[in-house]
Amino acid sequence: QQQVKQSPQSLIVQKGGIPIINCAYENTAFDYFPWYQQFPGKGPALLIAIRPDVSEKKEGRFTISFNKSAKQFSLHIMDSQPGDSATYFCAASRGFGNEKLTFGTGTRLTIIP
Amino acid sequence: DTGVSQNPRHKITKRGQNVTFRCDPISEHNRLYWYRQTLGQGPEFLTYFQNEAQLEKSRLLSDRFSAERPKGSFSTLEIQRTEQGDSAMYLCASSQGGANYGYTFGSGTRLTVV
């Protein structure tokens, strides 16, 4: 049973554009929603995370938008660069991140110059 | 301490053999997690420890899998009688616990069963 659905599977954006990756969750007990970035041969690295008591969080060029009623959240990357080309995973957990993470299936992002 | 360290980075084994992986977490982190990642998929939870106590095991973790964290420091994940379906990247992560602290993942051990 997949509890976190992620789309699109792959995305190609021109440099400077704003890629948007979407996730939807089913379990209303989830209370912590991080995004991870993974480069080939490396483990995932935490980018940014949000709790459901806020609708938006921004860190540098990365923004999470959160819609609690729709059980959806998304990642926006401002002024995207070729170095942002990676696979991005959304995830969710209970216990404000203290418990296990349930990951989406990933989005392979390519930023073309 | 530069991060979570996993060894070996790659392991090729014949079907039926036993393998053991090691994870050294960030020293002040009391929580340690194991995940498995197959190509094109997100990491799947296997098990986690708080200090030396194993708090949860996934139903994905068959009897052939066992994990330990003696003395609450490093952890080992052993797979007995490996099968081709065990081929995957095995990721270890650690966190210091408490609300809103993210995990730090290691670079993983890639297992290939031939």
PDB file of C-alpha atoms in Angstrom:
ATOM      1  CA  GLN A   1       0.000   0.000   0.000  1.00  0.00           C
ATOM      2  CA  GLN A   2       1.580   3.239  -1.156  1.00  0.00           C
ATOM      3  CA  GLN A   3       0.815   5.940   1.351  1.00  0.00           C
ATOM      4  CA  VAL A   4       2.671   8.782  -0.386  1.00  0.00           C
ATOM      5  CA  LYS A   5       2.090   9.329  -4.109  1.00  0.00           C
ATOM      6  CA  GLN A   6       4.551  11.517  -6.015  1.00  0.00           C
ATOM      7  CA  SER A   7       4.365  13.065  -9.472  1.00  0.00           C
ATOM      8  CA  PRO A   8       5.693  13.537 -12.045  1.00  0.00           C
ATOM      9  CA  GLN A   9       8.084  10.620 -12.411  1.00  0.00           C
ATOM     10  CA  SER A  10      10.481  12.783 -14.429  1.00  0.00           C
ATOM     11  CA  LEU A  11      10.733  16.459 -15.257  1.00  0.00           C
ATOM     12  CA  ILE A  12      12.866  18.511 -17.630  1.00  0.00           C
ATOM     13  CA  VAL A  13      13.091  22.267 -17.054  1.00  0.00           C
ATOM     14  CA  GLN A  14      15.188  24.959 -18.601  1.00  0.00           C
ATOM     15  CA  LYS A  15      17.704  26.787 -16.420  1.00  0.00           C
ATOM     16  CA  GLY A  16      16.005  29.571 -14.472  1.00  0.00           C
ATOM     17  CA  GLY A  17      12.608  27.866 -14.621  1.00  0.00           C
ATOM     18  CA  ILE A  18      10.592  26.723 -11.613  1.00  0.00           C
ATOM     19  CA  PRO A  19      10.154  22.949 -11.427  1.00  0.00           C
ATOM     20  CA  ILE A  20       7.222  21.842  -9.274  1.00  0.00           C
ATOM     21  CA  ILE A  21       6.970  18.354  -7.786  1.00  0.00           C
ATOM     22  CA  ASN A  22       3.766  17.193  -6.145  1.00  0.00           C
ATOM     23  CA  CYS A  23       2.956  14.672  -3.430  1.00  0.00           C
ATOM     24  CA  ALA A  24      -0.247  13.399  -1.903  1.00  0.00           C
ATOM     25  CA  TYR A  25      -0.617  11.400   1.274  1.00  0.00           C
ATOM     26  CA  GLU A  26      -3.362   9.264   2.763  1.00  0.00           C
ATOM     27  CA  ASN A  27      -2.531   8.892   6.438  1.00  0.00           C
ATOM     28  CA  THR A  28      -3.906  11.856   8.388  1.00  0.00           C
ATOM     29  CA  ALA A  29      -1.662  10.930  11.327  1.00  0.00           C
ATOM     30  CA  PHE A  30       1.381  12.141   9.376  1.00  0.00           C
ATOM     31  CA  ASP A  31       2.697  15.372  10.864  1.00  0.00           C
ATOM     32  CA  TYR A  32       6.114  15.875   9.290  1.00  0.00           C
ATOM     33  CA  PHE A  33       6.778  16.233   5.569  1.00  0.00           C
ATOM     34  CA  PRO A  34      10.388  16.449   4.364  1.00  0.00           C
ATOM     35  CA  TRP A  35      11.876  16.590   0.891  1.00  0.00           C
ATOM     36  CA  TYR A  36      15.118  14.812   0.073  1.00  0.00           C
ATOM     37  CA  GLN A  37      17.537  15.260  -2.815  1.00  0.00           C
ATOM     38  CA  GLN A  38      19.565  12.310  -4.071  1.00  0.00           C
ATOM     39  CA  PHE A  39      22.471  12.291  -6.505  1.00  0.00           C
ATOM     40  CA  PRO A  40      23.608   9.058  -8.206  1.00  0.00           C
ATOM     41  CA  GLY A  41      25.626   6.855  -5.878  1.00  0.00           C
ATOM     42  CA  LYS A  42      24.771   8.923  -2.821  1.00  0.00           C
ATOM     43  CA  GLY A  43      22.252   8.683  -0.022  1.00  0.00           C
ATOM     44  CA  PRO A  44      19.307  11.088   0.137  1.00  0.00           C
ATOM     45  CA  ALA A  45      20.044  14.480   1.704  1.00  0.00           C
ATOM     46  CA  LEU A  46      17.432  16.513   3.573  1.00  0.00           C
ATOM     47  CA  LEU A  47      16.485  19.692   1.702  1.00  0.00           C
ATOM     48  CA  ILE A  48      13.578  21.189   3.585  1.00  0.00           C
ATOM     49  CA  ALA A  49      10.700  20.001   5.786  1.00  0.00           C
ATOM     50  CA  ILE A  50       7.307  21.290   6.881  1.00  0.00           C
ATOM     51  CA  ARG A  51       4.758  20.599   9.583  1.00  0.00           C
ATOM     52  CA  PRO A  52       1.011  20.789   8.858  1.00  0.00           C
ATOM     53  CA  ASP A  53       0.438  23.887  11.004  1.00  0.00           C
ATOM     54  CA  VAL A  54       1.927  26.105   8.266  1.00  0.00           C
ATOM     55  CA  SER A  55       0.981  26.379   4.606  1.00  0.00           C
ATOM     56  CA  GLU A  56       4.345  27.397   3.195  1.00  0.00           C
ATOM     57  CA  LYS A  57       8.006  27.230   4.113  1.00  0.00           C
ATOM     58  CA  LYS A  58      10.917  28.701   2.210  1.00  0.00           C
ATOM     59  CA  GLU A  59      14.617  27.950   2.562  1.00  0.00           C
ATOM     60  CA  GLY A  60      16.840  29.587  -0.011  1.00  0.00           C
ATOM     61  CA  ARG A  61      15.588  28.643  -3.474  1.00  0.00           C
ATOM     62  CA  PHE A  62      13.404  25.798  -2.161  1.00  0.00           C
ATOM     63  CA  THR A  63       9.774  26.280  -1.110  1.00  0.00           C
ATOM     64  CA  ILE A  64       7.276  23.772   0.228  1.00  0.00           C
ATOM     65  CA  SER A  65       3.575  24.509  -0.203  1.00  0.00           C
ATOM     66  CA  PHE A  66       1.246  22.489   2.019  1.00  0.00           C
ATOM     67  CA  ASN A  67      -2.512  21.958   1.694  1.00  0.00           C
ATOM     68  CA  LYS A  68      -3.768  20.073   4.736  1.00  0.00           C
ATOM     69  CA  SER A  69      -7.391  19.748   3.602  1.00  0.00           C
ATOM     70  CA  ALA A  70      -6.344  18.258   0.257  1.00  0.00           C
ATOM     71  CA  LYS A  71      -3.575  16.165   1.879  1.00  0.00           C
ATOM     72  CA  GLN A  72      -1.118  17.441  -0.683  1.00  0.00           C
ATOM     73  CA  PHE A  73       2.235  19.179  -0.614  1.00  0.00           C
ATOM     74  CA  SER A  74       4.647  20.333  -3.264  1.00  0.00           C
ATOM     75  CA  LEU A  75       8.242  21.428  -3.777  1.00  0.00           C
ATOM     76  CA  HIS A  76       9.122  24.460  -5.876  1.00  0.00           C
ATOM     77  CA  ILE A  77      12.692  25.229  -6.900  1.00  0.00           C
ATOM     78  CA  MET A  78      13.239  28.870  -7.795  1.00  0.00           C
ATOM     79  CA  ASP A  79      15.828  29.944 -10.371  1.00  0.00           C
ATOM     80  CA  SER A  80      16.722  26.318 -11.090  1.00  0.00           C
ATOM     81  CA  GLN A  81      20.320  25.492 -12.033  1.00  0.00           C
ATOM     82  CA  PRO A  82      21.925  22.513 -13.811  1.00  0.00           C
ATOM     83  CA  GLY A  83      23.421  21.526 -10.434  1.00  0.00           C
ATOM     84  CA  ASP A  84      19.866  20.925  -9.164  1.00  0.00           C
ATOM     85  CA  SER A  85      19.584  17.961 -11.542  1.00  0.00           C
ATOM     86  CA  ALA A  86      18.946  15.030  -9.195  1.00  0.00           C
ATOM     87  CA  THR A  87      16.184  12.745  -7.960  1.00  0.00           C
ATOM     88  CA  TYR A  88      13.835  14.308  -5.438  1.00  0.00           C
ATOM     89  CA  PHE A  89      11.789  12.364  -2.908  1.00  0.00           C
ATOM     90  CA  CYS A  90       8.957  13.551  -0.751  1.00  0.00           C
ATOM     91  CA  ALA A  91       8.328  11.720   2.496  1.00  0.00           C
ATOM     92  CA  ALA A  92       6.045  11.738   5.507  1.00  0.00           C
ATOM     93  CA  SER A  93       6.140  10.522   9.065  1.00  0.00           C
ATOM     94  CA  ARG A  94       4.405  10.728  12.403  1.00  0.00           C
ATOM     95  CA  GLY A  95       5.900  11.978  15.641  1.00  0.00           C
ATOM     96  CA  PHE A  96       7.210  15.167  14.012  1.00  0.00           C
ATOM     97  CA  GLY A  97       9.940  13.227  12.265  1.00  0.00           C
ATOM     98  CA  ASN A  98      10.802  10.944  15.154  1.00  0.00           C
ATOM     99  CA  GLU A  99       9.333   7.879  13.510  1.00  0.00           C
ATOM    100  CA  LYS A 100       9.982   6.041  10.277  1.00  0.00           C
ATOM    101  CA  LEU A 101       9.697   7.910   6.994  1.00  0.00           C
ATOM    102  CA  THR A 102       7.395   6.780   4.209  1.00  0.00           C
ATOM    103  CA  PHE A 103       8.856   7.918   0.882  1.00  0.00           C
ATOM    104  CA  GLY A 104       7.305   8.720  -2.462  1.00  0.00           C
ATOM    105  CA  THR A 105       8.617   7.030  -5.597  1.00  0.00           C
ATOM    106  CA  GLY A 106      10.820   9.939  -6.628  1.00  0.00           C
ATOM    107  CA  THR A 107      11.058  12.517  -9.424  1.00  0.00           C
ATOM    108  CA  ARG A 108      14.084  12.622 -11.686  1.00  0.00           C
ATOM    109  CA  LEU A 109      14.689  16.307 -12.405  1.00  0.00           C
ATOM    110  CA  THR A 110      16.886  17.508 -15.254  1.00  0.00           C
ATOM    111  CA  ILE A 111      17.739  21.186 -15.632  1.00  0.00           C
ATOM    112  CA  ILE A 112      18.991  22.000 -19.104  1.00  0.00           C
ATOM    113  CA  PRO A 113      21.251  25.024 -19.695  1.00  0.00           C
TER     114      PRO A 113
ATOM    115  CA  ASP B   1      32.614  13.265  12.587  1.00  0.00           C
ATOM    116  CA  THR B   2      31.818  13.868   8.957  1.00  0.00           C
ATOM    117  CA  GLY B   3      28.595  11.938   8.610  1.00  0.00           C
ATOM    118  CA  VAL B   4      27.084   8.478   8.488  1.00  0.00           C
ATOM    119  CA  SER B   5      29.555   5.886   7.271  1.00  0.00           C
ATOM    120  CA  GLN B   6      28.555   2.614   5.623  1.00  0.00           C
ATOM    121  CA  ASN B   7      30.760  -0.318   4.710  1.00  0.00           C
ATOM    122  CA  PRO B   8      31.268  -1.898   2.339  1.00  0.00           C
ATOM    123  CA  ARG B   9      30.120   0.427  -0.461  1.00  0.00           C
ATOM    124  CA  HIS B  10      29.546  -2.480  -2.813  1.00  0.00           C
ATOM    125  CA  LYS B  11      29.042  -6.194  -2.224  1.00  0.00           C
ATOM    126  CA  ILE B  12      28.612  -8.913  -4.814  1.00  0.00           C
ATOM    127  CA  THR B  13      27.620 -12.285  -3.429  1.00  0.00           C
ATOM    128  CA  LYS B  14      26.377 -15.610  -4.688  1.00  0.00           C
ATOM    129  CA  ARG B  15      22.838 -16.648  -3.976  1.00  0.00           C
ATOM    130  CA  GLY B  16      22.605 -18.524  -0.693  1.00  0.00           C
ATOM    131  CA  GLN B  17      25.552 -16.786   0.952  1.00  0.00           C
ATOM    132  CA  ASN B  18      25.287 -14.635   4.076  1.00  0.00           C
ATOM    133  CA  VAL B  19      26.285 -10.969   4.018  1.00  0.00           C
ATOM    134  CA  THR B  20      26.764  -8.367   6.737  1.00  0.00           C
ATOM    135  CA  PHE B  21      26.795  -4.608   6.380  1.00  0.00           C
ATOM    136  CA  ARG B  22      28.020  -2.069   8.896  1.00  0.00           C
ATOM    137  CA  CYS B  23      26.783   1.442   9.668  1.00  0.00           C
ATOM    138  CA  ASP B  24      28.553   4.013  11.845  1.00  0.00           C
ATOM    139  CA  PRO B  25      26.145   6.833  12.682  1.00  0.00           C
ATOM    140  CA  ILE B  26      26.958  10.396  13.645  1.00  0.00           C
ATOM    141  CA  SER B  27      28.290  10.026  17.168  1.00  0.00           C
ATOM    142  CA  GLU B  28      25.738  12.108  19.061  1.00  0.00           C
ATOM    143  CA  HIS B  29      22.753  10.601  17.227  1.00  0.00           C
ATOM    144  CA  ASN B  30      20.787   8.130  19.316  1.00  0.00           C
ATOM    145  CA  ARG B  31      18.437   6.943  16.544  1.00  0.00           C
ATOM    146  CA  LEU B  32      19.576   4.708  13.708  1.00  0.00           C
ATOM    147  CA  TYR B  33      17.484   3.548  10.764  1.00  0.00           C
ATOM    148  CA  TRP B  34      17.914   1.001   7.979  1.00  0.00           C
ATOM    149  CA  TYR B  35      16.178   1.425   4.645  1.00  0.00           C
ATOM    150  CA  ARG B  36      16.299  -0.503   1.371  1.00  0.00           C
ATOM    151  CA  GLN B  37      16.137   1.196  -2.024  1.00  0.00           C
ATOM    152  CA  THR B  38      15.640  -0.526  -5.360  1.00  0.00           C
ATOM    153  CA  LEU B  39      16.231   1.126  -8.714  1.00  0.00           C
ATOM    154  CA  GLY B  40      13.688   3.811  -9.503  1.00  0.00           C
ATOM    155  CA  GLN B  41      11.988   3.599  -6.125  1.00  0.00           C
ATOM    156  CA  GLY B  42      12.049   5.539  -2.890  1.00  0.00           C
ATOM    157  CA  PRO B  43      13.714   4.095   0.178  1.00  0.00           C
ATOM    158  CA  GLU B  44      11.613   1.545   2.098  1.00  0.00           C
ATOM    159  CA  PHE B  45      11.821   1.337   5.881  1.00  0.00           C
ATOM    160  CA  LEU B  46      13.326  -1.832   7.335  1.00  0.00           C
ATOM    161  CA  THR B  47      14.011  -1.202  11.010  1.00  0.00           C
ATOM    162  CA  TYR B  48      15.158   1.380  13.547  1.00  0.00           C
ATOM    163  CA  PHE B  49      16.946   1.610  16.879  1.00  0.00           C
ATOM    164  CA  GLN B  50      16.895   4.067  19.702  1.00  0.00           C
ATOM    165  CA  ASN B  51      20.257   3.551  21.352  1.00  0.00           C
ATOM    166  CA  GLU B  52      20.609  -0.260  21.512  1.00  0.00           C
ATOM    167  CA  ALA B  53      16.869  -1.016  21.523  1.00  0.00           C
ATOM    168  CA  GLN B  54      15.289  -2.134  18.249  1.00  0.00           C
ATOM    169  CA  LEU B  55      11.956  -0.303  18.325  1.00  0.00           C
ATOM    170  CA  GLU B  56      10.304  -1.336  15.088  1.00  0.00           C
ATOM    171  CA  LYS B  57      10.762  -3.843  12.282  1.00  0.00           C
ATOM    172  CA  SER B  58       9.000  -3.695   8.948  1.00  0.00           C
ATOM    173  CA  ARG B  59       6.987  -6.639   7.688  1.00  0.00           C
ATOM    174  CA  LEU B  60       9.353  -6.452   4.697  1.00  0.00           C
ATOM    175  CA  LEU B  61      12.065  -7.771   6.992  1.00  0.00           C
ATOM    176  CA  SER B  62      11.887 -11.529   6.626  1.00  0.00           C
ATOM    177  CA  ASP B  63      13.402 -13.999   9.068  1.00  0.00           C
ATOM    178  CA  ARG B  64      16.556 -13.953   6.951  1.00  0.00           C
ATOM    179  CA  PHE B  65      17.259 -10.370   7.967  1.00  0.00           C
ATOM    180  CA  SER B  66      18.604  -9.366  11.349  1.00  0.00           C
ATOM    181  CA  ALA B  67      19.940  -6.093  12.661  1.00  0.00           C
ATOM    182  CA  GLU B  68      21.842  -5.255  15.805  1.00  0.00           C
ATOM    183  CA  ARG B  69      23.157  -2.155  17.474  1.00  0.00           C
ATOM    184  CA  PRO B  70      25.326  -3.281  20.371  1.00  0.00           C
ATOM    185  CA  LYS B  71      26.053  -0.567  22.933  1.00  0.00           C
ATOM    186  CA  GLY B  72      24.015   1.912  20.934  1.00  0.00           C
ATOM    187  CA  SER B  73      26.871   2.827  18.627  1.00  0.00           C
ATOM    188  CA  PHE B  74      27.440   1.185  15.225  1.00  0.00           C
ATOM    189  CA  SER B  75      24.872  -1.154  13.719  1.00  0.00           C
ATOM    190  CA  THR B  76      25.069  -4.258  11.549  1.00  0.00           C
ATOM    191  CA  LEU B  77      22.515  -5.642   9.130  1.00  0.00           C
ATOM    192  CA  GLU B  78      22.878  -9.310   8.235  1.00  0.00           C
ATOM    193  CA  ILE B  79      21.092 -11.110   5.423  1.00  0.00           C
ATOM    194  CA  GLN B  80      21.218 -14.887   5.554  1.00  0.00           C
ATOM    195  CA  ARG B  81      20.779 -17.177   2.550  1.00  0.00           C
ATOM    196  CA  THR B  82      20.673 -14.261   0.117  1.00  0.00           C
ATOM    197  CA  GLU B  83      18.232 -14.328  -2.797  1.00  0.00           C
ATOM    198  CA  GLN B  84      18.344 -12.384  -6.070  1.00  0.00           C
ATOM    199  CA  GLY B  85      15.446 -10.274  -4.836  1.00  0.00           C
ATOM    200  CA  ASP B  86      17.675  -8.960  -2.056  1.00  0.00           C
ATOM    201  CA  SER B  87      19.713  -7.010  -4.618  1.00  0.00           C
ATOM    202  CA  ALA B  88      19.271  -3.361  -3.665  1.00  0.00           C
ATOM    203  CA  MET B  89      20.921  -0.360  -2.049  1.00  0.00           C
ATOM    204  CA  TYR B  90      20.857  -0.652   1.736  1.00  0.00           C
ATOM    205  CA  LEU B  91      20.815   2.771   3.360  1.00  0.00           C
ATOM    206  CA  CYS B  92      21.545   3.655   6.949  1.00  0.00           C
ATOM    207  CA  ALA B  93      20.485   6.935   8.521  1.00  0.00           C
ATOM    208  CA  SER B  94      20.806   8.490  11.944  1.00  0.00           C
ATOM    209  CA  SER B  95      19.111  11.302  13.831  1.00  0.00           C
ATOM    210  CA  GLN B  96      19.372  12.871  17.231  1.00  0.00           C
ATOM    211  CA  GLY B  97      15.693  12.369  17.970  1.00  0.00           C
ATOM    212  CA  GLY B  98      13.348  15.099  19.086  1.00  0.00           C
ATOM    213  CA  ALA B  99      10.851  16.881  16.938  1.00  0.00           C
ATOM    214  CA  ASN B 100      11.733  18.114  13.486  1.00  0.00           C
ATOM    215  CA  TYR B 101      15.260  16.786  13.268  1.00  0.00           C
ATOM    216  CA  GLY B 102      15.858  15.266   9.888  1.00  0.00           C
ATOM    217  CA  TYR B 103      17.767  12.131   9.168  1.00  0.00           C
ATOM    218  CA  THR B 104      21.314  12.078   7.859  1.00  0.00           C
ATOM    219  CA  PHE B 105      21.736   9.232   5.407  1.00  0.00           C
ATOM    220  CA  GLY B 106      24.928   7.403   4.541  1.00  0.00           C
ATOM    221  CA  SER B 107      25.904   6.674   0.953  1.00  0.00           C
ATOM    222  CA  GLY B 108      24.617   3.140   1.207  1.00  0.00           C
ATOM    223  CA  THR B 109      25.831  -0.370   0.487  1.00  0.00           C
ATOM    224  CA  ARG B 110      24.904  -1.686  -2.933  1.00  0.00           C
ATOM    225  CA  LEU B 111      24.253  -5.423  -2.802  1.00  0.00           C
ATOM    226  CA  THR B 112      24.204  -7.539  -5.932  1.00  0.00           C
ATOM    227  CA  VAL B 113      23.192 -11.185  -5.573  1.00  0.00           C
ATOM    228  CA  VAL B 114      24.226 -13.333  -8.541  1.00  0.00           C
TER     229      VAL B 114
END
